[in-house]
Amino acid sequence: MSTGDISLPFFEDEDCNDYNSPSPRQVLRIAINLKLLIDTVIPVRFDPKFISDPGSPILNSKVLKSVYNSAGGEGFGKRGSTSKKYQAVLPFCLLKVSG
């Protein structure tokens, strides 16, 4: 596994403190932040192929960094930080706000 990959513990004796889930209120706040970010970055309707294309001019490194920052928390995504815990719910929030 390369550096920066996210993995869940395989064994019971592994430290699972990094995997505590955020409260429902925190998840709602993250979803609202993500929705506001999406509405700001993509204010008009585009063809989904244009957005999901690997060379998309819309989804670039600045936008992805903003998505991670929209989760909030402290620690800049370091293992065991609150930002890492909040970033774990981003896929769920993205599915909820885009569906």
mmCIF file of C-alpha atoms in Angstrom:
data_model
loop_
_atom_site.group_PDB
_atom_site.id
_atom_site.type_symbol
_atom_site.label_atom_id
_atom_site.label_comp_id
_atom_site.label_asym_id
_atom_site.label_seq_id
_atom_site.Cartn_x
_atom_site.Cartn_y
_atom_site.Cartn_z
ATOM 1 C CA MET A 1 0.000 0.000 0.000
ATOM 2 C CA SER A 2 1.340 3.423 -0.913
ATOM 3 C CA THR A 3 1.592 6.310 1.500
ATOM 4 C CA GLY A 4 -1.700 8.106 2.025
ATOM 5 C CA ASP A 5 -3.947 5.104 1.381
ATOM 6 C CA ILE A 6 -6.855 4.642 3.745
ATOM 7 C CA SER A 7 -7.346 1.198 5.235
ATOM 8 C CA LEU A 8 -9.512 -0.318 7.916
ATOM 9 C CA PRO A 9 -8.040 -2.492 10.674
ATOM 10 C CA PHE A 10 -7.745 -6.195 9.847
ATOM 11 C CA PHE A 11 -7.254 -7.501 13.362
ATOM 12 C CA GLU A 12 -9.040 -6.901 16.660
ATOM 13 C CA ASP A 13 -5.844 -5.791 18.389
ATOM 14 C CA GLU A 14 -5.230 -2.928 15.959
ATOM 15 C CA ASP A 15 -5.799 0.586 17.215
ATOM 16 C CA CYS A 16 -9.257 1.559 15.969
ATOM 17 C CA ASN A 17 -9.415 5.009 17.526
ATOM 18 C CA ASP A 18 -8.950 6.563 14.077
ATOM 19 C CA TYR A 19 -12.190 5.015 12.882
ATOM 20 C CA ASN A 20 -14.724 6.503 15.302
ATOM 21 C CA SER A 21 -17.576 7.888 13.263
ATOM 22 C CA PRO A 22 -18.735 11.492 13.489
ATOM 23 C CA SER A 23 -22.076 12.293 15.098
ATOM 24 C CA PRO A 24 -25.164 12.718 12.879
ATOM 25 C CA ARG A 25 -25.007 16.472 13.456
ATOM 26 C CA GLN A 26 -21.405 16.569 12.221
ATOM 27 C CA VAL A 27 -22.332 14.499 9.156
ATOM 28 C CA LEU A 28 -25.176 16.924 8.366
ATOM 29 C CA ARG A 29 -22.808 19.896 8.704
ATOM 30 C CA ILE A 30 -20.286 18.217 6.372
ATOM 31 C CA ALA A 31 -23.039 17.479 3.828
ATOM 32 C CA ILE A 32 -24.214 21.111 3.933
ATOM 33 C CA ASN A 33 -20.643 22.384 3.483
ATOM 34 C CA LEU A 34 -20.120 19.987 0.577
ATOM 35 C CA LYS A 35 -23.395 21.028 -1.082
ATOM 36 C CA LEU A 36 -22.446 24.720 -0.819
ATOM 37 C CA LEU A 37 -19.023 23.955 -2.280
ATOM 38 C CA ILE A 38 -20.519 22.027 -5.210
ATOM 39 C CA ASP A 39 -23.002 24.829 -5.912
ATOM 40 C CA THR A 40 -20.139 27.344 -5.883
ATOM 41 C CA VAL A 41 -17.711 25.352 -8.040
ATOM 42 C CA ILE A 42 -20.304 24.060 -10.516
ATOM 43 C CA PRO A 43 -22.977 26.798 -10.688
ATOM 44 C CA VAL A 44 -24.505 25.541 -13.954
ATOM 45 C CA ARG A 45 -25.497 22.094 -15.171
ATOM 46 C CA PHE A 46 -22.821 20.216 -17.167
ATOM 47 C CA ASP A 47 -22.840 16.888 -18.936
ATOM 48 C CA PRO A 48 -21.653 14.322 -16.307
ATOM 49 C CA LYS A 49 -19.058 13.001 -18.775
ATOM 50 C CA PHE A 50 -17.448 16.450 -18.891
ATOM 51 C CA ILE A 51 -17.111 16.566 -15.107
ATOM 52 C CA SER A 52 -16.007 12.951 -14.556
ATOM 53 C CA ASP A 53 -13.431 12.966 -17.375
ATOM 54 C CA PRO A 54 -9.895 12.383 -15.992
ATOM 55 C CA GLY A 55 -8.695 15.608 -17.632
ATOM 56 C CA SER A 56 -11.674 17.654 -16.474
ATOM 57 C CA PRO A 57 -10.914 21.357 -16.073
ATOM 58 C CA ILE A 58 -13.608 21.554 -13.372
ATOM 59 C CA LEU A 59 -12.334 18.874 -10.986
ATOM 60 C CA ASN A 60 -8.729 19.830 -10.391
ATOM 61 C CA SER A 61 -6.414 19.592 -7.401
ATOM 62 C CA LYS A 62 -7.682 22.875 -5.897
ATOM 63 C CA VAL A 63 -11.278 21.633 -5.954
ATOM 64 C CA LEU A 64 -10.341 18.286 -4.413
ATOM 65 C CA LYS A 65 -8.398 20.048 -1.667
ATOM 66 C CA SER A 66 -11.458 22.250 -1.032
ATOM 67 C CA VAL A 67 -13.627 19.133 -0.739
ATOM 68 C CA TYR A 68 -11.332 17.709 1.935
ATOM 69 C CA ASN A 69 -11.329 21.084 3.729
ATOM 70 C CA SER A 70 -15.138 21.220 3.624
ATOM 71 C CA ALA A 71 -15.160 18.309 6.064
ATOM 72 C CA GLY A 72 -13.591 20.544 8.725
ATOM 73 C CA GLY A 73 -11.777 19.347 11.805
ATOM 74 C CA GLU A 74 -8.240 19.879 12.999
ATOM 75 C CA GLY A 75 -5.056 18.141 11.908
ATOM 76 C CA PHE A 76 -5.075 18.547 8.107
ATOM 77 C CA GLY A 77 -5.981 14.892 7.507
ATOM 78 C CA LYS A 78 -3.261 13.380 9.693
ATOM 79 C CA ARG A 79 -3.940 9.961 11.163
ATOM 80 C CA GLY A 80 -5.930 10.193 14.385
ATOM 81 C CA SER A 81 -7.015 13.794 13.785
ATOM 82 C CA THR A 82 -10.596 15.009 13.763
ATOM 83 C CA SER A 83 -10.230 16.094 10.140
ATOM 84 C CA LYS A 84 -9.417 12.505 9.154
ATOM 85 C CA LYS A 85 -12.518 11.290 11.003
ATOM 86 C CA TYR A 86 -14.714 13.836 9.242
ATOM 87 C CA GLN A 87 -13.179 13.141 5.826
ATOM 88 C CA ALA A 88 -14.219 9.508 6.191
ATOM 89 C CA VAL A 89 -17.876 10.483 5.622
ATOM 90 C CA LEU A 90 -17.243 12.521 2.454
ATOM 91 C CA PRO A 91 -18.236 9.690 0.046
ATOM 92 C CA PHE A 92 -21.557 9.239 1.885
ATOM 93 C CA CYS A 93 -22.204 12.983 1.925
ATOM 94 C CA LEU A 94 -21.348 13.287 -1.763
ATOM 95 C CA LEU A 95 -23.854 10.569 -2.615
ATOM 96 C CA LYS A 96 -26.549 12.264 -0.518
ATOM 97 C CA VAL A 97 -26.099 15.801 -1.869
ATOM 98 C CA SER A 98 -25.698 14.799 -5.513
ATOM 99 C CA GLY A 99 -28.591 12.336 -5.666
#
